[in-house]
Tab-separated table of N, CA and C in Angstrom:
chain	number	residue	atom	x	y	z
L	1	MET	N	67.217	43.989	-23.119
L	1	MET	CA	67.245	43.284	-24.379
L	1	MET	C	68.629	42.661	-24.591
L	2	LEU	N	69.694	43.413	-24.282
L	2	LEU	CA	71.043	42.885	-24.446
L	2	LEU	C	71.286	41.697	-23.513
L	3	LYS	N	70.792	41.816	-22.295
L	3	LYS	CA	70.969	40.738	-21.339
L	3	LYS	C	70.262	39.472	-21.824
L	4	ARG	N	69.044	39.614	-22.356
L	4	ARG	CA	68.301	38.471	-22.846
L	4	ARG	C	69.019	37.818	-24.032
L	5	ARG	N	69.598	38.595	-24.892
L	5	ARG	CA	70.297	38.073	-26.065
L	5	ARG	C	71.612	37.391	-25.694
L	6	SER	N	72.198	37.772	-24.575
L	6	SER	CA	73.504	37.233	-24.216
L	6	SER	C	73.419	35.858	-23.557
L	7	VAL	N	72.236	35.411	-23.230
L	7	VAL	CA	72.097	34.115	-22.579
L	7	VAL	C	72.404	33.014	-23.585
L	8	ASP	N	73.376	32.156	-23.234
L	8	ASP	CA	73.765	31.056	-24.122
L	8	ASP	C	73.065	29.788	-23.650
L	9	THR	N	72.096	29.332	-24.413
L	9	THR	CA	71.376	28.113	-24.057
L	9	THR	C	72.051	26.883	-24.619
L	10	GLY	N	73.073	27.071	-25.435
L	10	GLY	CA	73.746	25.939	-26.038
L	10	GLY	C	73.043	25.438	-27.281
L	11	GLU	N	71.991	26.102	-27.703
L	11	GLU	CA	71.205	25.642	-28.840
L	11	GLU	C	71.179	26.669	-29.958
L	12	LYS	N	72.167	27.540	-30.005
L	12	LYS	CA	72.195	28.547	-31.053
L	12	LYS	C	72.615	27.899	-32.363
L	13	GLY	N	72.231	28.493	-33.437
L	13	GLY	CA	72.600	27.966	-34.739
L	13	GLY	C	71.480	27.137	-35.331
L	14	LYS	N	71.607	26.892	-36.618
L	14	LYS	CA	70.572	26.144	-37.328
L	14	LYS	C	70.749	24.639	-37.186
L	15	LEU	N	71.975	24.185	-36.984
L	15	LEU	CA	72.262	22.756	-36.901
L	15	LEU	C	72.235	22.307	-35.450
L	16	GLU	N	71.777	21.084	-35.245
L	16	GLU	CA	71.697	20.554	-33.887
L	16	GLU	C	72.824	19.572	-33.643
L	17	PHE	N	73.536	19.780	-32.548
L	17	PHE	CA	74.588	18.876	-32.107
L	17	PHE	C	74.270	18.493	-30.671
L	18	LEU	N	74.408	17.229	-30.365
L	18	LEU	CA	74.023	16.697	-29.051
L	18	LEU	C	74.707	17.426	-27.892
L	19	LEU	N	75.975	17.746	-28.039
L	19	LEU	CA	76.741	18.302	-26.921
L	19	LEU	C	77.043	19.787	-27.043
L	20	ARG	N	76.536	20.450	-28.052
L	20	ARG	CA	76.835	21.874	-28.253
L	20	ARG	C	76.412	22.682	-27.028
L	21	GLY	N	77.354	23.470	-26.538
L	21	GLY	CA	77.060	24.390	-25.446
L	21	GLY	C	77.020	23.773	-24.067
L	22	ILE	N	77.192	22.446	-23.946
L	22	ILE	CA	77.143	21.830	-22.614
L	22	ILE	C	78.453	21.144	-22.245
L	23	ILE	N	79.403	21.086	-23.197
L	23	ILE	CA	80.711	20.535	-22.869
L	23	ILE	C	81.763	21.626	-23.023
L	24	TYR	N	82.833	21.463	-22.300
L	24	TYR	CA	83.887	22.472	-22.258
L	24	TYR	C	85.222	21.862	-22.670
L	25	CYS	N	86.066	22.693	-23.231
L	25	CYS	CA	87.419	22.290	-23.610
L	25	CYS	C	88.237	22.100	-22.330
L	26	ARG	N	88.952	21.013	-22.256
L	26	ARG	CA	89.768	20.730	-21.082
L	26	ARG	C	90.967	21.687	-21.002
L	27	ALA	N	91.452	22.126	-22.153
L	27	ALA	CA	92.644	22.984	-22.183
L	27	ALA	C	92.337	24.440	-21.840
L	28	CYS	N	91.320	25.023	-22.497
L	28	CYS	CA	91.066	26.463	-22.311
L	28	CYS	C	89.817	26.774	-21.489
L	29	GLY	N	88.971	25.792	-21.264
L	29	GLY	CA	87.775	25.998	-20.449
L	29	GLY	C	86.592	26.604	-21.191
L	30	GLN	N	86.722	26.857	-22.478
L	30	GLN	CA	85.624	27.435	-23.265
L	30	GLN	C	84.621	26.353	-23.672
L	31	LYS	N	83.377	26.774	-23.903
L	31	LYS	CA	82.369	25.848	-24.408
L	31	LYS	C	82.741	25.427	-25.817
L	32	LEU	N	82.326	24.197	-26.157
L	32	LEU	CA	82.542	23.702	-27.509
L	32	LEU	C	81.286	23.930	-28.336
L	33	THR	N	81.474	24.206	-29.602
L	33	THR	CA	80.370	24.368	-30.535
L	33	THR	C	80.548	23.348	-31.650
L	34	GLY	N	79.490	23.009	-32.316
L	34	GLY	CA	79.546	22.040	-33.402
L	34	GLY	C	79.536	22.732	-34.752
L	35	GLU	N	80.290	22.156	-35.679
L	35	GLU	CA	80.345	22.699	-37.041
L	35	GLU	C	80.419	21.561	-38.040
L	36	ILE	N	79.917	21.830	-39.243
L	36	ILE	CA	80.028	20.860	-40.323
L	36	ILE	C	81.053	21.389	-41.315
L	37	HIS	N	82.044	20.542	-41.602
L	37	HIS	CA	83.100	20.873	-42.557
L	37	HIS	C	82.996	19.895	-43.726
L	38	PRO	N	83.655	20.173	-44.826
L	38	PRO	CA	83.599	19.260	-45.973
L	38	PRO	C	84.040	17.829	-45.632
L	39	ARG	N	84.968	17.680	-44.670
L	39	ARG	CA	85.447	16.337	-44.330
L	39	ARG	C	84.702	15.716	-43.150
L	40	GLY	N	83.694	16.388	-42.600
L	40	GLY	CA	82.922	15.826	-41.493
L	40	GLY	C	82.458	16.873	-40.517
L	41	SER	N	81.801	16.402	-39.447
L	41	SER	CA	81.293	17.277	-38.392
L	41	SER	C	82.258	17.254	-37.215
L	42	TYR	N	82.475	18.440	-36.628
L	42	TYR	CA	83.459	18.568	-35.560
L	42	TYR	C	82.957	19.505	-34.471
L	43	TYR	N	83.516	19.287	-33.268
L	43	TYR	CA	83.352	20.252	-32.178
L	43	TYR	C	84.645	21.058	-32.102
L	44	ARG	N	84.512	22.334	-31.765
L	44	ARG	CA	85.683	23.183	-31.556
L	44	ARG	C	85.367	24.174	-30.452
L	45	CYS	N	86.434	24.766	-29.902
L	45	CYS	CA	86.277	25.767	-28.836
L	45	CYS	C	85.709	27.048	-29.419
L	46	LEU	N	84.855	27.689	-28.663
L	46	LEU	CA	84.377	29.011	-29.050
L	46	LEU	C	85.507	30.012	-28.823
L	47	PRO	N	85.662	30.969	-29.712
L	47	PRO	CA	86.750	31.939	-29.528
L	47	PRO	C	86.531	32.801	-28.289
L	48	ASN	N	87.634	33.174	-27.667
L	48	ASN	CA	87.588	34.013	-26.477
L	48	ASN	C	88.451	35.246	-26.743
L	49	LEU	N	87.848	36.427	-26.652
L	49	LEU	CA	88.566	37.670	-26.933
L	49	LEU	C	89.729	37.902	-25.973
L	50	HIS	N	89.614	37.414	-24.729
L	50	HIS	CA	90.623	37.687	-23.711
L	50	HIS	C	91.747	36.647	-23.704
L	51	LYS	N	91.461	35.433	-24.086
L	51	LYS	CA	92.464	34.372	-24.026
L	51	LYS	C	93.081	34.056	-25.386
L	52	GLY	N	92.430	34.455	-26.440
L	52	GLY	CA	92.935	34.121	-27.773
L	52	GLY	C	92.423	32.764	-28.220
L	53	LYS	N	92.912	32.313	-29.359
L	53	LYS	CA	92.449	31.059	-29.945
L	53	LYS	C	93.078	29.868	-29.212
L	54	CYS	N	92.263	28.824	-28.976
L	54	CYS	CA	92.732	27.611	-28.317
L	54	CYS	C	93.581	26.812	-29.312
L	55	ASN	N	94.639	26.163	-28.799
L	55	ASN	CA	95.524	25.402	-29.672
L	55	ASN	C	95.103	23.945	-29.855
L	56	GLN	N	93.961	23.553	-29.280
L	56	GLN	CA	93.503	22.165	-29.384
L	56	GLN	C	92.881	21.920	-30.759
L	57	PRO	N	93.080	20.703	-31.305
L	57	PRO	CA	92.496	20.399	-32.616
L	57	PRO	C	90.980	20.210	-32.508
L	58	TYR	N	90.324	20.284	-33.651
L	58	TYR	CA	88.887	20.009	-33.699
L	58	TYR	C	88.670	18.542	-33.324
L	59	ILE	N	87.503	18.277	-32.710
L	59	ILE	CA	87.194	16.917	-32.261
L	59	ILE	C	86.013	16.405	-33.089
L	60	PRO	N	86.144	15.242	-33.731
L	60	PRO	CA	85.026	14.706	-34.508
L	60	PRO	C	83.790	14.487	-33.627
L	61	VAL	N	82.634	14.877	-34.129
L	61	VAL	CA	81.371	14.726	-33.396
L	61	VAL	C	81.149	13.270	-33.028
L	62	LYS	N	81.390	12.386	-33.962
L	62	LYS	CA	81.152	10.954	-33.728
L	62	LYS	C	81.986	10.442	-32.558
L	63	LEU	N	83.225	10.912	-32.447
L	63	LEU	CA	84.099	10.472	-31.363
L	63	LEU	C	83.489	10.810	-30.000
L	64	LEU	N	83.064	12.056	-29.814
L	64	LEU	CA	82.478	12.450	-28.515
L	64	LEU	C	81.126	11.785	-28.292
L	65	ASP	N	80.306	11.690	-29.323
L	65	ASP	CA	79.006	11.029	-29.174
L	65	ASP	C	79.193	9.566	-28.786
L	66	ASP	N	80.184	8.891	-29.391
L	66	ASP	CA	80.460	7.490	-29.047
L	66	ASP	C	80.970	7.371	-27.612
L	67	GLN	N	81.799	8.324	-27.189
L	67	GLN	CA	82.290	8.300	-25.806
L	67	GLN	C	81.142	8.487	-24.823
L	68	LEU	N	80.233	9.373	-25.158
L	68	LEU	CA	79.078	9.602	-24.296
L	68	LEU	C	78.211	8.351	-24.217
L	69	GLU	N	77.991	7.711	-25.348
L	69	GLU	CA	77.192	6.486	-25.373
L	69	GLU	C	77.860	5.393	-24.531
L	70	ALA	N	79.181	5.262	-24.640
L	70	ALA	CA	79.910	4.267	-23.850
L	70	ALA	C	79.794	4.578	-22.357
L	71	LEU	N	79.844	5.855	-22.011
L	71	LEU	CA	79.697	6.252	-20.611
L	71	LEU	C	78.312	5.868	-20.082
L	72	TYR	N	77.288	6.147	-20.853
L	72	TYR	CA	75.929	5.773	-20.435
L	72	TYR	C	75.796	4.268	-20.274
L	73	GLU	N	76.411	3.506	-21.158
L	73	GLU	CA	76.347	2.051	-21.038
L	73	GLU	C	77.017	1.583	-19.751
L	74	ARG	N	78.165	2.204	-19.386
L	74	ARG	CA	78.848	1.829	-18.150
L	74	ARG	C	78.033	2.209	-16.923
L	75	LEU	N	77.219	3.251	-17.047
L	75	LEU	CA	76.424	3.707	-15.907
L	75	LEU	C	75.155	2.881	-15.696
L	76	GLN	N	74.808	2.053	-16.656
L	76	GLN	CA	73.605	1.232	-16.532
L	76	GLN	C	73.819	0.170	-15.461
L	77	PRO	N	72.865	0.005	-14.562
L	77	PRO	CA	73.021	-1.037	-13.539
L	77	PRO	C	72.943	-2.426	-14.184
L	78	PRO	N	73.612	-3.404	-13.592
L	78	PRO	CA	73.561	-4.766	-14.126
L	78	PRO	C	72.130	-5.313	-14.121
L	79	LYS	N	71.852	-6.197	-15.074
L	79	LYS	CA	70.499	-6.767	-15.193
L	79	LYS	C	70.084	-7.507	-13.921
L	80	LYS	N	71.025	-8.205	-13.282
L	80	LYS	CA	70.697	-8.929	-12.046
L	80	LYS	C	70.233	-7.973	-10.961
L	81	LEU	N	70.888	-6.819	-10.880
L	81	LEU	CA	70.491	-5.821	-9.895
L	81	LEU	C	69.089	-5.294	-10.202
L	82	LEU	N	68.812	-5.028	-11.478
L	82	LEU	CA	67.476	-4.552	-11.865
L	82	LEU	C	66.406	-5.589	-11.537
L	83	GLU	N	66.725	-6.863	-11.782
L	83	GLU	CA	65.768	-7.930	-11.460
L	83	GLU	C	65.543	-8.010	-9.955
L	84	LEU	N	66.629	-7.902	-9.191
L	84	LEU	CA	66.527	-7.925	-7.732
L	84	LEU	C	65.683	-6.755	-7.229
L	85	LEU	N	65.919	-5.566	-7.785
L	85	LEU	CA	65.128	-4.391	-7.400
L	85	LEU	C	63.657	-4.571	-7.747
L	86	LYS	N	63.384	-5.167	-8.886
L	86	LYS	CA	62.001	-5.404	-9.303
L	86	LYS	C	61.301	-6.345	-8.321
L	87	VAL	N	61.981	-7.427	-7.959
L	87	VAL	CA	61.411	-8.385	-7.000
L	87	VAL	C	61.169	-7.698	-5.660
L	88	GLU	N	62.144	-6.900	-5.223
L	88	GLU	CA	62.010	-6.197	-3.941
L	88	GLU	C	60.847	-5.209	-3.966
L	89	MET	N	60.718	-4.476	-5.077
L	89	MET	CA	59.615	-3.507	-5.195
L	89	MET	C	58.267	-4.221	-5.214
L	90	GLN	N	58.195	-5.370	-5.859
L	90	GLN	CA	56.939	-6.130	-5.869
L	90	GLN	C	56.587	-6.600	-4.463
L	91	GLU	N	57.599	-7.032	-3.707
L	91	GLU	CA	57.359	-7.470	-2.333
L	91	GLU	C	56.897	-6.297	-1.466
L	92	ILE	N	57.497	-5.144	-1.646
L	92	ILE	CA	57.078	-3.947	-0.899
L	92	ILE	C	55.641	-3.596	-1.258
L	93	ALA	N	55.290	-3.679	-2.531
L	93	ALA	CA	53.917	-3.374	-2.966
L	93	ALA	C	52.929	-4.368	-2.345
L	94	ARG	N	53.289	-5.654	-2.321
L	94	ARG	CA	52.398	-6.660	-1.711
L	94	ARG	C	52.231	-6.391	-0.213
L	95	ARG	N	53.357	-6.055	0.446
L	95	ARG	CA	53.298	-5.765	1.884
L	95	ARG	C	52.399	-4.561	2.162
L	96	ARG	N	52.572	-3.511	1.365
L	96	ARG	CA	51.745	-2.311	1.554
L	96	ARG	C	50.268	-2.605	1.290
L	97	LYS	N	50.009	-3.456	0.316
L	97	LYS	CA	48.615	-3.814	0.012
L	97	LYS	C	47.997	-4.565	1.194
L	98	ARG	N	48.768	-5.508	1.760
L	98	ARG	CA	48.255	-6.242	2.928
L	98	ARG	C	47.981	-5.294	4.089
L	99	ILE	N	48.898	-4.375	4.329
L	99	ILE	CA	48.725	-3.405	5.420
L	99	ILE	C	47.495	-2.537	5.165
L	100	ALA	N	47.327	-2.088	3.918
L	100	ALA	CA	46.175	-1.241	3.578
L	100	ALA	C	44.870	-2.010	3.750
L	101	GLU	N	44.849	-3.262	3.315
L	101	GLU	CA	43.623	-4.075	3.464
L	101	GLU	C	43.289	-4.277	4.936
L	102	LYS	N	44.321	-4.510	5.738
L	102	LYS	CA	44.116	-4.682	7.175
L	102	LYS	C	43.581	-3.392	7.793
L	103	GLU	N	44.150	-2.256	7.381
L	103	GLU	CA	43.695	-0.974	7.910
L	103	GLU	C	42.255	-0.688	7.500
L	104	VAL	N	41.889	-1.037	6.270
L	104	VAL	CA	40.508	-0.828	5.805
L	104	VAL	C	39.549	-1.638	6.674
L	105	LYS	N	39.897	-2.890	6.934
L	105	LYS	CA	39.041	-3.719	7.794
L	105	LYS	C	38.905	-3.105	9.184
L	106	THR	N	40.017	-2.662	9.729
L	106	THR	CA	40.002	-2.057	11.064
L	106	THR	C	39.134	-0.794	11.084
L	107	LEU	N	39.268	0.036	10.060
L	107	LEU	CA	38.475	1.272	9.997
L	107	LEU	C	36.989	0.967	9.848
L	108	LYS	N	36.645	-0.003	9.036
L	108	LYS	CA	35.232	-0.376	8.879
L	108	LYS	C	34.669	-0.889	10.200
L	109	ARG	N	35.466	-1.689	10.896
L	109	ARG	CA	35.027	-2.210	12.194
L	109	ARG	C	34.875	-1.061	13.201
L	110	THR	N	35.800	-0.099	13.164
L	110	THR	CA	35.726	1.057	14.056
L	110	THR	C	34.466	1.870	13.783
L	111	ILE	N	34.161	2.086	12.514
L	111	ILE	CA	32.955	2.839	12.147
L	111	ILE	C	31.713	2.117	12.645
L	112	GLU	N	31.672	0.804	12.438
L	112	GLU	CA	30.523	0.016	12.918
L	112	GLU	C	30.398	0.095	14.434
L	113	ASP	N	31.532	0.040	15.133
L	113	ASP	CA	31.518	0.116	16.598
L	113	ASP	C	30.946	1.453	17.076
L	114	PHE	N	31.372	2.541	16.455
L	114	PHE	CA	30.864	3.856	16.879
L	114	PHE	C	29.393	4.032	16.514
L	115	GLU	N	28.977	3.484	15.374
L	115	GLU	CA	27.547	3.542	15.031
L	115	GLU	C	26.735	2.757	16.053
L	116	SER	N	27.261	1.606	16.452
L	116	SER	CA	26.593	0.781	17.454
L	116	SER	C	26.528	1.508	18.797
L	117	LYS	N	27.629	2.144	19.180
L	117	LYS	CA	27.652	2.896	20.437
L	117	LYS	C	26.652	4.055	20.399
L	118	GLU	N	26.557	4.718	19.247
L	118	GLU	CA	25.604	5.830	19.111
L	118	GLU	C	24.169	5.332	19.269
L	119	MET	N	23.870	4.185	18.655
L	119	MET	CA	22.512	3.633	18.757
L	119	MET	C	22.206	3.204	20.200
L	120	LYS	N	23.176	2.554	20.838
L	120	LYS	CA	22.989	2.107	22.218
L	120	LYS	C	22.785	3.303	23.150
L	121	LEU	N	23.588	4.359	22.925
L	121	LEU	CA	23.479	5.567	23.728
L	121	LEU	C	22.102	6.209	23.546
L	122	LEU	N	21.625	6.241	22.291
L	122	LEU	CA	20.296	6.794	22.021
L	122	LEU	C	19.221	5.977	22.744
L	123	ASP	N	19.321	4.655	22.668
L	123	ASP	CA	18.351	3.792	23.361
L	123	ASP	C	18.349	4.049	24.867
L	124	GLU	N	19.543	4.201	25.446
L	124	GLU	CA	19.632	4.434	26.891
L	124	GLU	C	19.069	5.803	27.274
L	125	MET	N	19.286	6.798	26.391
L	125	MET	CA	18.734	8.121	26.673
L	125	MET	C	17.214	8.072	26.585
L	126	LEU	N	16.693	7.401	25.552
L	126	LEU	CA	15.248	7.309	25.399
L	126	LEU	C	14.617	6.479	26.517
L	127	GLY	N	15.393	5.499	27.040
L	127	GLY	CA	14.904	4.675	28.148
L	127	GLY	C	15.053	5.353	29.495
L	128	GLY	N	15.633	6.524	29.525
L	128	GLY	CA	15.760	7.277	30.758
L	128	GLY	C	16.970	6.902	31.594
L	129	LYS	N	17.861	6.095	31.080
L	129	LYS	CA	19.033	5.673	31.834
L	129	LYS	C	20.167	6.707	31.770
L	130	VAL	N	20.148	7.568	30.699
L	130	VAL	CA	21.205	8.557	30.506
L	130	VAL	C	20.562	9.933	30.360
L	131	ALA	N	21.133	10.916	31.039
L	131	ALA	CA	20.609	12.275	30.957
L	131	ALA	C	20.889	12.858	29.572
L	132	ARG	N	20.046	13.788	29.147
L	132	ARG	CA	20.163	14.392	27.805
L	132	ARG	C	21.519	15.076	27.610
L	133	GLU	N	22.025	15.776	28.644
L	133	GLU	CA	23.303	16.469	28.527
L	133	GLU	C	24.452	15.483	28.286
L	134	ILE	N	24.403	14.382	29.013
L	134	ILE	CA	25.444	13.354	28.848
L	134	ILE	C	25.317	12.718	27.464
L	135	TYR	N	24.062	12.451	27.051
L	135	TYR	CA	23.830	11.887	25.720
L	135	TYR	C	24.433	12.790	24.645
L	136	GLU	N	24.149	14.085	24.690
L	136	GLU	CA	24.640	15.014	23.662
L	136	GLU	C	26.167	15.071	23.649
L	137	LYS	N	26.756	15.073	24.836
L	137	LYS	CA	28.209	15.110	24.926
L	137	LYS	C	28.829	13.837	24.333
L	138	MET	N	28.300	12.691	24.724
L	138	MET	CA	28.834	11.408	24.246
L	138	MET	C	28.544	11.207	22.754
L	139	GLU	N	27.352	11.613	22.315
L	139	GLU	CA	26.989	11.456	20.892
L	139	GLU	C	27.917	12.293	20.020
L	140	LYS	N	28.243	13.484	20.488
L	140	LYS	CA	29.157	14.353	19.747
L	140	LYS	C	30.542	13.707	19.658
L	141	LYS	N	30.995	13.128	20.753
L	141	LYS	CA	32.289	12.464	20.793
L	141	LYS	C	32.309	11.259	19.841
L	142	TYR	N	31.276	10.425	19.886
L	142	TYR	CA	31.206	9.249	19.014
L	142	TYR	C	31.118	9.648	17.544
L	143	ALA	N	30.327	10.666	17.258
L	143	ALA	CA	30.167	11.123	15.875
L	143	ALA	C	31.497	11.645	15.333
L	144	GLU	N	32.219	12.374	16.172
L	144	GLU	CA	33.526	12.902	15.765
L	144	GLU	C	34.496	11.768	15.454
L	145	LYS	N	34.562	10.771	16.321
L	145	LYS	CA	35.452	9.624	16.104
L	145	LYS	C	35.045	8.849	14.847
L	146	ARG	N	33.748	8.683	14.637
L	146	ARG	CA	33.256	7.981	13.448
L	146	ARG	C	33.636	8.744	12.181
L	147	ARG	N	33.479	10.070	12.180
L	147	ARG	CA	33.832	10.898	11.011
L	147	ARG	C	35.332	10.821	10.713
L	148	GLU	N	36.154	10.800	11.766
L	148	GLU	CA	37.599	10.655	11.582
L	148	GLU	C	37.941	9.331	10.883
L	149	ALA	N	37.291	8.273	11.351
L	149	ALA	CA	37.525	6.960	10.749
L	149	ALA	C	37.028	6.929	9.302
L	150	GLU	N	35.876	7.538	9.043
L	150	GLU	CA	35.332	7.593	7.672
L	150	GLU	C	36.242	8.416	6.748
L	151	ALA	N	36.776	9.502	7.276
L	151	ALA	CA	37.693	10.328	6.471
L	151	ALA	C	38.969	9.538	6.154
L	152	ARG	N	39.490	8.840	7.114
L	152	ARG	CA	40.688	8.012	6.886
L	152	ARG	C	40.385	6.900	5.884
L	153	LEU	N	39.211	6.312	5.996
L	153	LEU	CA	38.817	5.243	5.079
L	153	LEU	C	38.689	5.746	3.646
L	154	SER	N	38.157	6.943	3.497
L	154	SER	CA	37.986	7.461	2.130
L	154	SER	C	39.318	7.850	1.548
């Protein structure tokens, strides 16, 4: 029970702050917590029993939130790059579609070929040109190849 209670998810408290529990003080290394004061909202270092109180001033919430927003804006790829990526992805999708359509045609043709071979083999067996043992062996082989092609097609 104590171990479960000691886990800091960064979301303790009734008030929600964007960076509470996930940012650290550069000076003392402690996590920052958010607080509301009469003059505004601030982040401050959590107290540490072993190191004592940090000497850094409180940091306005808006200041850090604005810095984070500016960082995200700098991390956004340029619009030209996004447009280029979009065009490239569309070309890849078209290429894959062409390849898939070609493969579907090939598989359908393969299935038809094996069905034709099975029918021809049956005719030859019934006409006495092929022995029953050879017919069964070849029919099994053709059926297996046809099923493989049908499975790939589906």
